[in-house]
mmCIF file of C-alpha atoms in Angstrom:
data_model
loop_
_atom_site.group_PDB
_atom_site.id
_atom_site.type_symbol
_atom_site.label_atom_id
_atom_site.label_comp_id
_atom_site.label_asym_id
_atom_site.label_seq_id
_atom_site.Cartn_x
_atom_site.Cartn_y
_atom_site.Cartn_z
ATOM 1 C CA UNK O 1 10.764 21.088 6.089
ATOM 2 C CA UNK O 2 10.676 18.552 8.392
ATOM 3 C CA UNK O 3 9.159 19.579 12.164
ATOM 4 C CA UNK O 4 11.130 18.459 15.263
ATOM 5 C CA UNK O 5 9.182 17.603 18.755
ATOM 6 C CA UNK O 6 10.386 18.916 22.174
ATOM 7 C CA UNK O 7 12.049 15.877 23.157
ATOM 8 C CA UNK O 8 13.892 15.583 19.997
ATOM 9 C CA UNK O 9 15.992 18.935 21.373
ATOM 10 C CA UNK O 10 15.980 17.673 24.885
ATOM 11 C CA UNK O 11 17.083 14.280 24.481
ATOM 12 C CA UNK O 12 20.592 15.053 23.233
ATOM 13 C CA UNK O 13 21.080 16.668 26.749
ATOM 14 C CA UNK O 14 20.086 14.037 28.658
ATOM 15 C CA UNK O 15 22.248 11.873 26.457
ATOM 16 C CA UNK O 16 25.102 13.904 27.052
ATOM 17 C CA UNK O 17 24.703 13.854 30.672
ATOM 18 C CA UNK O 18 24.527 10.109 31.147
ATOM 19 C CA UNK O 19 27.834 9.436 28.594
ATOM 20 C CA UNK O 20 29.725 12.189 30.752
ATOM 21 C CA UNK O 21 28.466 10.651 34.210
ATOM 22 C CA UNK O 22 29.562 7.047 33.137
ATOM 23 C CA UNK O 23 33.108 8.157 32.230
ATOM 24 C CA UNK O 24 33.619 10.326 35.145
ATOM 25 C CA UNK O 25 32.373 7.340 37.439
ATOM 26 C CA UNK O 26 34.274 4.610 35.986
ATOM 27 C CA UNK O 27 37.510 6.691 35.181
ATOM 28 C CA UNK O 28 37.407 8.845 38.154
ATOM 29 C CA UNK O 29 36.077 6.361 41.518
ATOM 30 C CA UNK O 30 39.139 4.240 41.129
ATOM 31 C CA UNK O 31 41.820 7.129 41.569
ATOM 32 C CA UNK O 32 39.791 9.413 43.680
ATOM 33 C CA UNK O 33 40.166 12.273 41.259
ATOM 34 C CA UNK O 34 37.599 15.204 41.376
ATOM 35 C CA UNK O 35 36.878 16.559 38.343
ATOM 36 C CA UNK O 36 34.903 19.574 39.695
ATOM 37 C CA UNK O 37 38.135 20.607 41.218
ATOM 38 C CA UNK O 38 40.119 21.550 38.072
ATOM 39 C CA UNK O 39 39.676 25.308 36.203
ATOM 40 C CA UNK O 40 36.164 25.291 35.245
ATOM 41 C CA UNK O 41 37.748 26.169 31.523
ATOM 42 C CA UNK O 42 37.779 22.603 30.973
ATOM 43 C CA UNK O 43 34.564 21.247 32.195
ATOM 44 C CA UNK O 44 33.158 23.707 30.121
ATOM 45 C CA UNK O 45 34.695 22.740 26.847
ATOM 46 C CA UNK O 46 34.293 18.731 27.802
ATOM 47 C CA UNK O 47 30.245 19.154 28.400
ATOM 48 C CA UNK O 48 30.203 21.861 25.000
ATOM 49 C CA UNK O 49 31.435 18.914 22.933
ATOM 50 C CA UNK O 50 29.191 16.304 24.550
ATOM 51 C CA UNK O 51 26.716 18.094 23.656
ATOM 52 C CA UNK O 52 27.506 18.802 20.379
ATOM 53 C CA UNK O 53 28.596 15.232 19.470
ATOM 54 C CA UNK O 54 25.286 14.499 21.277
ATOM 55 C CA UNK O 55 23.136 16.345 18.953
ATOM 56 C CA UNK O 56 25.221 14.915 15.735
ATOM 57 C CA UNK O 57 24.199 11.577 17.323
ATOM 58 C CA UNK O 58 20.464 12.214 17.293
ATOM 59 C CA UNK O 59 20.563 13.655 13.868
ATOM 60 C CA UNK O 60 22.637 10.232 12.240
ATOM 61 C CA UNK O 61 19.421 8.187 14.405
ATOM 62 C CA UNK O 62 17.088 10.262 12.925
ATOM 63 C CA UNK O 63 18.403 9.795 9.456
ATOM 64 C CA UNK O 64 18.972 5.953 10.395
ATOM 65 C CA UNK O 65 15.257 5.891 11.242
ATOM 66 C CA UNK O 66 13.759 7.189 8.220
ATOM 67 C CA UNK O 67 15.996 5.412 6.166
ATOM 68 C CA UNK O 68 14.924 2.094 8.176
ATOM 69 C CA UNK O 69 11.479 2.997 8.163
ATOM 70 C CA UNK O 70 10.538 1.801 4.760
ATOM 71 C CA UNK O 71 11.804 -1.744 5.621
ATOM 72 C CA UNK O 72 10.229 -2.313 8.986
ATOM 73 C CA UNK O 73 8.080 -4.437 7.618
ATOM 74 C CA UNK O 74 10.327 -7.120 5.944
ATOM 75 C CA UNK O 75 13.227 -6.720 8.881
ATOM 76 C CA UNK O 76 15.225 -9.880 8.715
ATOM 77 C CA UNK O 77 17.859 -10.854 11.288
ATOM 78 C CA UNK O 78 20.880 -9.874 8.706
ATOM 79 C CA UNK O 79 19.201 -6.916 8.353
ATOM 80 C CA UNK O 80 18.566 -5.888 12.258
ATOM 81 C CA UNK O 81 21.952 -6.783 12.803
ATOM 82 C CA UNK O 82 23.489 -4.538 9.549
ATOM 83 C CA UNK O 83 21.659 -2.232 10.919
ATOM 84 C CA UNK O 84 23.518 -1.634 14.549
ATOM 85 C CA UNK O 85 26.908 -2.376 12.735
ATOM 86 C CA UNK O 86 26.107 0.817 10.740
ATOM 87 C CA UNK O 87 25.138 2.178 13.993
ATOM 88 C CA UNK O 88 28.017 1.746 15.969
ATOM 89 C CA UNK O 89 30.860 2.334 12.941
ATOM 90 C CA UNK O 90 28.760 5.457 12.874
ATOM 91 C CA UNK O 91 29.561 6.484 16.085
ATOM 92 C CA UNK O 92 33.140 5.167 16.368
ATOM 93 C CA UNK O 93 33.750 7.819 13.605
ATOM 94 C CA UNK O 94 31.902 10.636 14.976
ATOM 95 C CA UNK O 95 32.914 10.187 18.480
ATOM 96 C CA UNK O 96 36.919 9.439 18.662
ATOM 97 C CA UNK O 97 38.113 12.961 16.824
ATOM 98 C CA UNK O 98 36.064 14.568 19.745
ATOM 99 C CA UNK O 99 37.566 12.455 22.313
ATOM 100 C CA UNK O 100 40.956 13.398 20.660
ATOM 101 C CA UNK O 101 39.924 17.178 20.394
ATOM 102 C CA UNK O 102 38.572 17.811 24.010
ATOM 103 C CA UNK O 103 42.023 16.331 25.122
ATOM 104 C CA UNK O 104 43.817 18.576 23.238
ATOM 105 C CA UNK O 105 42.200 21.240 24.592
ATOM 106 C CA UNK O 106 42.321 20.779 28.017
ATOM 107 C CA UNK O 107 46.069 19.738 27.410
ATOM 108 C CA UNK O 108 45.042 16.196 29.050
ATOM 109 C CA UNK O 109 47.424 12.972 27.109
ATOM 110 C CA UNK O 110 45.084 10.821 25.402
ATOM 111 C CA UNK O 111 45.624 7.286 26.534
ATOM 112 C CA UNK O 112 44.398 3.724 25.796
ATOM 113 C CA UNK O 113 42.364 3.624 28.881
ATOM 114 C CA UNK O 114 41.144 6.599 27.986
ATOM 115 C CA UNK O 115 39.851 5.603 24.565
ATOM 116 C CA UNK O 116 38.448 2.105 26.039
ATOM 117 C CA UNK O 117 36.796 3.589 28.701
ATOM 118 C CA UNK O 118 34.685 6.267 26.409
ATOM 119 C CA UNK O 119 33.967 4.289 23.736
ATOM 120 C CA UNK O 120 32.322 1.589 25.529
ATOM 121 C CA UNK O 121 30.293 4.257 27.712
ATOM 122 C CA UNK O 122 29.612 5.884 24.612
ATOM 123 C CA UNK O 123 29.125 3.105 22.597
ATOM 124 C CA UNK O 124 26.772 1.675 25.274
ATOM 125 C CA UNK O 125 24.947 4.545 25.202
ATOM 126 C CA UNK O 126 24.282 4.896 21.626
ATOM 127 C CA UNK O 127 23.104 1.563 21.540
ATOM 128 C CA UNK O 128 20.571 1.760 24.207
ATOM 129 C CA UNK O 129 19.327 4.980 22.733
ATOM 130 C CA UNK O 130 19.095 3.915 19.188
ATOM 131 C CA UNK O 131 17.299 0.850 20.125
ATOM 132 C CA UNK O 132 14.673 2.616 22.517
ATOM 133 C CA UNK O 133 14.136 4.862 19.579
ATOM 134 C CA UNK O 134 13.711 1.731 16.802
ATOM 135 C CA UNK O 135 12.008 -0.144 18.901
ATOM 136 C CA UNK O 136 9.185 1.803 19.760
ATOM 137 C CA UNK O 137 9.465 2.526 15.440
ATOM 138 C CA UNK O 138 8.572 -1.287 15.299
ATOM 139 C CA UNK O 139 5.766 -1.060 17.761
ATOM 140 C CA UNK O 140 4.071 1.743 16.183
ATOM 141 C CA UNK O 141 4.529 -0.265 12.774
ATOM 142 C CA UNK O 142 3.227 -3.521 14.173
ATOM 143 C CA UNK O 143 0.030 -1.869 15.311
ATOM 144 C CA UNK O 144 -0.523 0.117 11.964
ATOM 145 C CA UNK O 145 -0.232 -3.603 10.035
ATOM 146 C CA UNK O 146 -2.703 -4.937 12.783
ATOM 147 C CA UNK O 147 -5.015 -1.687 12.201
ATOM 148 C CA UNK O 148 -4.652 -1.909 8.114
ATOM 149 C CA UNK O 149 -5.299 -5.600 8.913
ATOM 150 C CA UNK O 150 -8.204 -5.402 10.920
ATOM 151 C CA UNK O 151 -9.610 -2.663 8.556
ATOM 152 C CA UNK O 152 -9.063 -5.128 5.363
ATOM 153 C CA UNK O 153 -11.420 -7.383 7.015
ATOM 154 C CA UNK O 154 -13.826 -4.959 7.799
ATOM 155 C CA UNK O 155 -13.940 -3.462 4.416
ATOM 156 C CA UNK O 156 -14.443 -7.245 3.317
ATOM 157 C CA UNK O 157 -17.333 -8.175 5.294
ATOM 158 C CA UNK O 158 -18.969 -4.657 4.641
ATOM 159 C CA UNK O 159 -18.674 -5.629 0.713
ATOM 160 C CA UNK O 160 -20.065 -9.059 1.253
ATOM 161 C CA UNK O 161 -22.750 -8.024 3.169
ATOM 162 C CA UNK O 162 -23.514 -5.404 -0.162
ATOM 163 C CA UNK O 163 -23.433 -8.295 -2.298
ATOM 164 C CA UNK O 164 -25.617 -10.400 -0.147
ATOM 165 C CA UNK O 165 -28.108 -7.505 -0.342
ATOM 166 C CA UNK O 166 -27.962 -7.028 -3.961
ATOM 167 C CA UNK O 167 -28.857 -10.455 -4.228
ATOM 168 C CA UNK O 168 -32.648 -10.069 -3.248
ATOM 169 C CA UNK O 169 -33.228 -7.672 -6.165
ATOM 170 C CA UNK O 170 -31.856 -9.651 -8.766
ATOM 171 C CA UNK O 171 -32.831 -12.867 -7.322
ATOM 172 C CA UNK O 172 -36.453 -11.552 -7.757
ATOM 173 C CA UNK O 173 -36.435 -10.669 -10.973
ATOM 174 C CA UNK O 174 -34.948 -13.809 -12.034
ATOM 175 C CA UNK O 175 -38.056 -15.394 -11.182
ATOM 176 C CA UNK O 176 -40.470 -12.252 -12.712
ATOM 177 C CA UNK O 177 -38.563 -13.110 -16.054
ATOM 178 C CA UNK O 178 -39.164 -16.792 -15.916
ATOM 179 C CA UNK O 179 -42.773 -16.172 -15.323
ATOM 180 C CA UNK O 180 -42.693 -13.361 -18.484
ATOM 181 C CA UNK O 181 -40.497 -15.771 -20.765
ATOM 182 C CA UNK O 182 -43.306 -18.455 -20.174
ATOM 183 C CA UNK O 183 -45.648 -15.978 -21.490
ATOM 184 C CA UNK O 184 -44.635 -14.805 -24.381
ATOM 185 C CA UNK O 185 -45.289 -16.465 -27.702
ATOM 186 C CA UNK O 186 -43.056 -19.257 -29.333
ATOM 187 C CA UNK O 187 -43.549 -17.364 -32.648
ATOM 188 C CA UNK O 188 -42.026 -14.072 -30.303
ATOM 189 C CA UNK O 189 -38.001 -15.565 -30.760
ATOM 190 C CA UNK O 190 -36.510 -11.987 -30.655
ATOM 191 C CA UNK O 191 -37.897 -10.445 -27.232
ATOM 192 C CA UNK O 192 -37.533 -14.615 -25.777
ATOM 193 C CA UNK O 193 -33.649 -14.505 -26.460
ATOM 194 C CA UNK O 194 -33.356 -11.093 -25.193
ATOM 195 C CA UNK O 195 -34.920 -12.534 -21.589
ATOM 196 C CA UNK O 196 -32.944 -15.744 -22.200
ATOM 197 C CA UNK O 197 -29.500 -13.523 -21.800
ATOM 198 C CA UNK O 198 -31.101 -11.375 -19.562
ATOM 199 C CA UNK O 199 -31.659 -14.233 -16.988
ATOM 200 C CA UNK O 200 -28.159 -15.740 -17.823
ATOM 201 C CA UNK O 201 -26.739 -12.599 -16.723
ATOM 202 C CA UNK O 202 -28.718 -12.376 -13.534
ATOM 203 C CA UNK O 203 -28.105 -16.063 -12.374
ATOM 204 C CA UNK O 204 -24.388 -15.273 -12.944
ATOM 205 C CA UNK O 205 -24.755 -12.206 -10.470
ATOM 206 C CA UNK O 206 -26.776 -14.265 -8.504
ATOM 207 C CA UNK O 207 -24.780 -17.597 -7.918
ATOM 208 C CA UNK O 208 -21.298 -16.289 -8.873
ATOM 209 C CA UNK O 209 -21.084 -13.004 -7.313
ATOM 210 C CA UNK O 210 -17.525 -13.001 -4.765
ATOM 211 C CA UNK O 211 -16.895 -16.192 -5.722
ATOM 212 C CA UNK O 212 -13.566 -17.313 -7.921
ATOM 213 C CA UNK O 213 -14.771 -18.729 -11.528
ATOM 214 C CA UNK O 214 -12.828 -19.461 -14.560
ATOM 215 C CA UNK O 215 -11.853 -16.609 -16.925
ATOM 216 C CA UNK O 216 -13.819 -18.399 -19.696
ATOM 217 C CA UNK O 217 -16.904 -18.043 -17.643
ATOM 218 C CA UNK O 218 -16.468 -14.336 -17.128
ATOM 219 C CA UNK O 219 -15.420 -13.775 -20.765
ATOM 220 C CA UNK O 220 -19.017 -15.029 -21.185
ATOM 221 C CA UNK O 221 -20.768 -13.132 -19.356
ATOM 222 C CA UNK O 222 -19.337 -10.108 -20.944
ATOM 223 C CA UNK O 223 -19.965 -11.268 -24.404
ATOM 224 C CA UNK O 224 -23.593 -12.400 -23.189
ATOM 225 C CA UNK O 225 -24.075 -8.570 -21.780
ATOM 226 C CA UNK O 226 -22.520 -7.068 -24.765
ATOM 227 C CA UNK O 227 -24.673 -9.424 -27.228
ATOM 228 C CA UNK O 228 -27.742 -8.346 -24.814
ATOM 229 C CA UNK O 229 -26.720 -4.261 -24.761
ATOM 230 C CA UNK O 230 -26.272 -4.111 -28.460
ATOM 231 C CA UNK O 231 -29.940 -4.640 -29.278
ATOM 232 C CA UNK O 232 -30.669 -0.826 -28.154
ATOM 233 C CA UNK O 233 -27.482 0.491 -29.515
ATOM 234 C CA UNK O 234 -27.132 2.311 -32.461
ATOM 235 C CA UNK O 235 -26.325 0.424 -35.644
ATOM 236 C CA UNK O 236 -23.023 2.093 -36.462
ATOM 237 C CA UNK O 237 -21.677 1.240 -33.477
ATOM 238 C CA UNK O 238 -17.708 -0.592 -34.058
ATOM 239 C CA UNK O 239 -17.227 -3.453 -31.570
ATOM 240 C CA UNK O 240 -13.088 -4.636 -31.732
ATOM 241 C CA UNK O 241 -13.708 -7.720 -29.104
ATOM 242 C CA UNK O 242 -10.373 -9.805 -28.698
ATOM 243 C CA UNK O 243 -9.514 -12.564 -26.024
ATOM 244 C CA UNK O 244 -6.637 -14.531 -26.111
ATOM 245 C CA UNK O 245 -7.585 -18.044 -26.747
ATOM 246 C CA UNK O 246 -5.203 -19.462 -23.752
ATOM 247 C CA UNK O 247 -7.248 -17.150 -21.455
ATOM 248 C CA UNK O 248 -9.634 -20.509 -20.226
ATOM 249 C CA UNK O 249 -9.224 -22.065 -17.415
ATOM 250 C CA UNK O 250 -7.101 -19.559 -14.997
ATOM 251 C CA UNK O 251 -9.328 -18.563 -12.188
ATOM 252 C CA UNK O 252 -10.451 -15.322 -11.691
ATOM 253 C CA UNK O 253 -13.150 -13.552 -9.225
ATOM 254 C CA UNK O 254 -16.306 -12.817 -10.988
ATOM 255 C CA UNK O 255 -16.801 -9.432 -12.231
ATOM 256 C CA UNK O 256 -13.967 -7.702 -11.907
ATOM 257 C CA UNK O 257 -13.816 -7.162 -15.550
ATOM 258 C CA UNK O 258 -17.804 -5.856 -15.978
ATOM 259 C CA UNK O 259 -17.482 -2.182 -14.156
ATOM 260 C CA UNK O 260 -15.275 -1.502 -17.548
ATOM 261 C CA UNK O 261 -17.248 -3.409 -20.131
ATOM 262 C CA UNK O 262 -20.317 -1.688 -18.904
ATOM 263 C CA UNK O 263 -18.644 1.829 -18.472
ATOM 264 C CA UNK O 264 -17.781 1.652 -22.253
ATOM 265 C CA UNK O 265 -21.091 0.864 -23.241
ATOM 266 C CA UNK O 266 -23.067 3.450 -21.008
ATOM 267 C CA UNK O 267 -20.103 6.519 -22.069
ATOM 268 C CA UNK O 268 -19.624 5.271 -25.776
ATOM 269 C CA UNK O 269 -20.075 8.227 -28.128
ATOM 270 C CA UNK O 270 -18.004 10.457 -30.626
ATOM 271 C CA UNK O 271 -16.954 8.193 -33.057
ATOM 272 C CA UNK O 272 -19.079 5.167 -31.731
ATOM 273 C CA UNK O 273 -16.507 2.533 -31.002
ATOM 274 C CA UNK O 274 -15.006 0.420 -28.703
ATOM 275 C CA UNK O 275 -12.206 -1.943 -28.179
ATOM 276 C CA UNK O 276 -11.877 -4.492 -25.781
ATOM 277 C CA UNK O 277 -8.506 -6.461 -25.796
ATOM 278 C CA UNK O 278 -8.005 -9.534 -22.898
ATOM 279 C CA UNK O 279 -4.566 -11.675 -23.127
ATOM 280 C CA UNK O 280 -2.267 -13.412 -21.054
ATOM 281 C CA UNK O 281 1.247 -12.526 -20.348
ATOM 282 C CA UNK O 282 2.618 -15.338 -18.432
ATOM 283 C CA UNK O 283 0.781 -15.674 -15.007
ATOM 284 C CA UNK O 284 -0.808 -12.013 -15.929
ATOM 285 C CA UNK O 285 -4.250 -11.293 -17.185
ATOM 286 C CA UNK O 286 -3.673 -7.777 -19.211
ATOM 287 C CA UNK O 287 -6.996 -6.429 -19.876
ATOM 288 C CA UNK O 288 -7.705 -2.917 -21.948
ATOM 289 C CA UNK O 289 -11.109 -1.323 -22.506
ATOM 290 C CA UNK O 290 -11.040 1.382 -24.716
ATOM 291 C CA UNK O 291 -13.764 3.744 -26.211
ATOM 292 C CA UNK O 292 -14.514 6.784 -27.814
ATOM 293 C CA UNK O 293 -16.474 9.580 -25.920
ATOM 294 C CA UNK O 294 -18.284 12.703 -27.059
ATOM 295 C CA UNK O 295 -16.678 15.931 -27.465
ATOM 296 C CA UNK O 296 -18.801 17.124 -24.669
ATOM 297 C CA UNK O 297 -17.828 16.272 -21.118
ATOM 298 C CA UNK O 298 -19.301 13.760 -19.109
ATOM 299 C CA UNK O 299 -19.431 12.939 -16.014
ATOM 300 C CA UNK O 300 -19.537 9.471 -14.464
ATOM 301 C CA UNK O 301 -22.962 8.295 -12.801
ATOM 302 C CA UNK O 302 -22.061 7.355 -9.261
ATOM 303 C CA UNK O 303 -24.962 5.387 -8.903
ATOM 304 C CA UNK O 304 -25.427 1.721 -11.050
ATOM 305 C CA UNK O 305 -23.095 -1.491 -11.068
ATOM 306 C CA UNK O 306 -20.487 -1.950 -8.615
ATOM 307 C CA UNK O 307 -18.306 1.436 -10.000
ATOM 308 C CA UNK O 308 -15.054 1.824 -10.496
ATOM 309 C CA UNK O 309 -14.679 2.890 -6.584
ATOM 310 C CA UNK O 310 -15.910 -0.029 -5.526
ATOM 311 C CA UNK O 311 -14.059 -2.338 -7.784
ATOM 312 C CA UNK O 312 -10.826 -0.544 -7.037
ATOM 313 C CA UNK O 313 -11.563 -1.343 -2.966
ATOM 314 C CA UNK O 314 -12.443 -5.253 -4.251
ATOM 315 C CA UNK O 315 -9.171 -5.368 -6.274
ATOM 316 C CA UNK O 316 -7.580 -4.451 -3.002
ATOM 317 C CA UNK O 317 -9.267 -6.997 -0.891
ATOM 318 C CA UNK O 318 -8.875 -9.946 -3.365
ATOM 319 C CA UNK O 319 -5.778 -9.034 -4.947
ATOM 320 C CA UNK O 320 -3.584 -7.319 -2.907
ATOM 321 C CA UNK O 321 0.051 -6.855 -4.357
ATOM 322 C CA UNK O 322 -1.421 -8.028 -7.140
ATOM 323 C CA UNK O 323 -2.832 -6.135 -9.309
ATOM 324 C CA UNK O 324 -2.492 -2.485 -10.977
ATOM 325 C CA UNK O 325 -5.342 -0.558 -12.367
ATOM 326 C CA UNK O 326 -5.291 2.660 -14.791
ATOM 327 C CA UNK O 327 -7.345 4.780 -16.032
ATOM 328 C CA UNK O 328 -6.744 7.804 -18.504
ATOM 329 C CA UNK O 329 -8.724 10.021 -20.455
ATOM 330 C CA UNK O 330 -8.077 12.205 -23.824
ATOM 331 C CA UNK O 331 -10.511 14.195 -26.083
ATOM 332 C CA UNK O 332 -11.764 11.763 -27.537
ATOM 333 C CA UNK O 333 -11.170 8.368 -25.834
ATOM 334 C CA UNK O 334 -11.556 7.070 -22.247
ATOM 335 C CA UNK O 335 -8.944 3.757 -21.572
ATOM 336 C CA UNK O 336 -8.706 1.622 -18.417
ATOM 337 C CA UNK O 337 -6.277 -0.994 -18.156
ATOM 338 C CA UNK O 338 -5.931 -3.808 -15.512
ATOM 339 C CA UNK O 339 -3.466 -6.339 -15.101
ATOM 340 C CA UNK O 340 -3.633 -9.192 -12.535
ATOM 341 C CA UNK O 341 -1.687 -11.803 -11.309
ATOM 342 C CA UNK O 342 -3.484 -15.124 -11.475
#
């Protein structure tokens, strides 16, 4: 149930007040009636149904405000001005049968001056109340975009400062594997090509990392890490490795596609398989990762690689709007999907 303030129950009096006063000023002054001087009876009723139409007012704002909440954002003029138009046929609606009842009951004629005169006090009114309240709706969703904003860029420097620490760990043993590669004997081709890939994975990290690259180039990294992993897997182990031929050129920001490759291959188990699928749907990279898990639960190491937790805040930074990312889990299988817009 929704909770109401103080000054949501006090501002319909005040409201009431200062649509009363402005009648009773302009339609009274002129003729030097006093109002205070007829049977109380009717003061009574005419301040009872201000207040009453005053209180419907602030609950058709209310509802105006939520409504017009969701599109702060986007306002256009067309739809600023729609939205007073809705305002004031609101009002002319609500307001004129309780013009036409308080009349009636204090056996007063309704007349044209009378209607002009109320409405465009009323009217006035509404208007100035309606856009106190929207306005200061605007404000507070101006300085939320300029907080989310300001946050986005701090999130983005605190991840590129990560990255530019990582690099001193892989950027040393880059050079530690050059020095071992030289080492080992020509004859040796088996453990040479496994520091080979080793060292074309870490210059990737270590030159590409953050930066945008071409889908082709990422595709080969995972292969390259998938080749490199599957020397200490088990034998029986079912790679299904598909990539859409047309997926070449389109660039992409490098690893965003490893957390899952390298989840898959560190959770693999059960049935020993995994699929990885990679095509393009127009402008849309549609990428699935798919592999079976043991019947046993497991729990995901929050240490290692950049995570899912981390990728999910990168996806944010890099492709805002862009991009949707799901995971799901059975008893047998763990799936992640990601699609992004190129």
């Amino acid at each position: 149930m929704k909770k109401y303030n103080i000054w949501f129950w006090l501002t319909p009096l005040i409201f009431a007040m200062v649509v009363l006063t402005g009648i009773r000023l302009v339609s009274d002054t002129p003729t030097g009636y006093k109002f205070w001087e007829r049977p109380l009876e009717w003061n009574l009723i005419e301040f009872g149904c201000a207040i009453i139409i005053a209180y419907l007012c602030q609950f058709i704002i209310s509802y105006l405000l939520e409504r017009n909440s969701k599109r702060t954002r986007k306002l256009t003029f067309k739809m600023f001005l729609s939205e007073y138009l809705l305002v004031l046929v609101a009002g002319i609606i609500l307001f004129n049968p309780c013009l036409a009842l308080i009349h009636y009951l204090i056996n007063d004629p309704l007349g044209i001056d009378d209607i002009t005169i109320a409405n465009t006090i009323f009217l006035l009114v509404l208007i100035i109340s309606y856009s106190l309240f929207r306005g200061n709706q605007i404000l507070n969703a101006y300085i939320d975009q300029k907080l989310q904003t300001q946050k986005m860029k701090n999130m983005q420097i605190e991840t590129e400062l990560k990255f530019l620490k990582a690099q001193f760990h892989p950027h040393f043993l880059f050079n530690a594997l050059n020095t071992i590669y030289f080492q080992i004997d020509e004859k040796n081709e088996t453990p040479r090509r496994t520091i080979e890939q080793l060292s074309d994975l870490l210059r990737y990290q270590l030159y590409d990392v953050n930066q945008a690259v071409t889908i082709e180039q990422e595709i080969n990294f995972l292969l390259t890490y998938i080749d490199l992993q599957k020397t200490r897997m088990k034998e029986s182990l079912i790679l299904d490795i598909n990539f859409n031929p047309e997926l070449k050129n389109q660039e992409i920001h490098s690893l965003i596609l490893f957390p899952f490759v390298e989840n898959a291959l560190k959770y693999v188990g059960g049935e020993y398989w995994i699929k990885i699928d990679g095509k393009l749907d127009g402008n849309k990279l549609l990428f699935e990762v798919v592999n079976a898990i043991p019947q046993t639960p497991f729990h995901a190491s929050k240490t290692g690689g950049i995570g899912l937790e981390n990728l999910r805040r990168r996806l944010e930074l890099l492709y805002p709007g862009k991009h949707k990312l799901m995971v799901s889990k059975t008893a047998d299988s763990y799936k992640a999907n990601l699609m992004i817009e190129f």
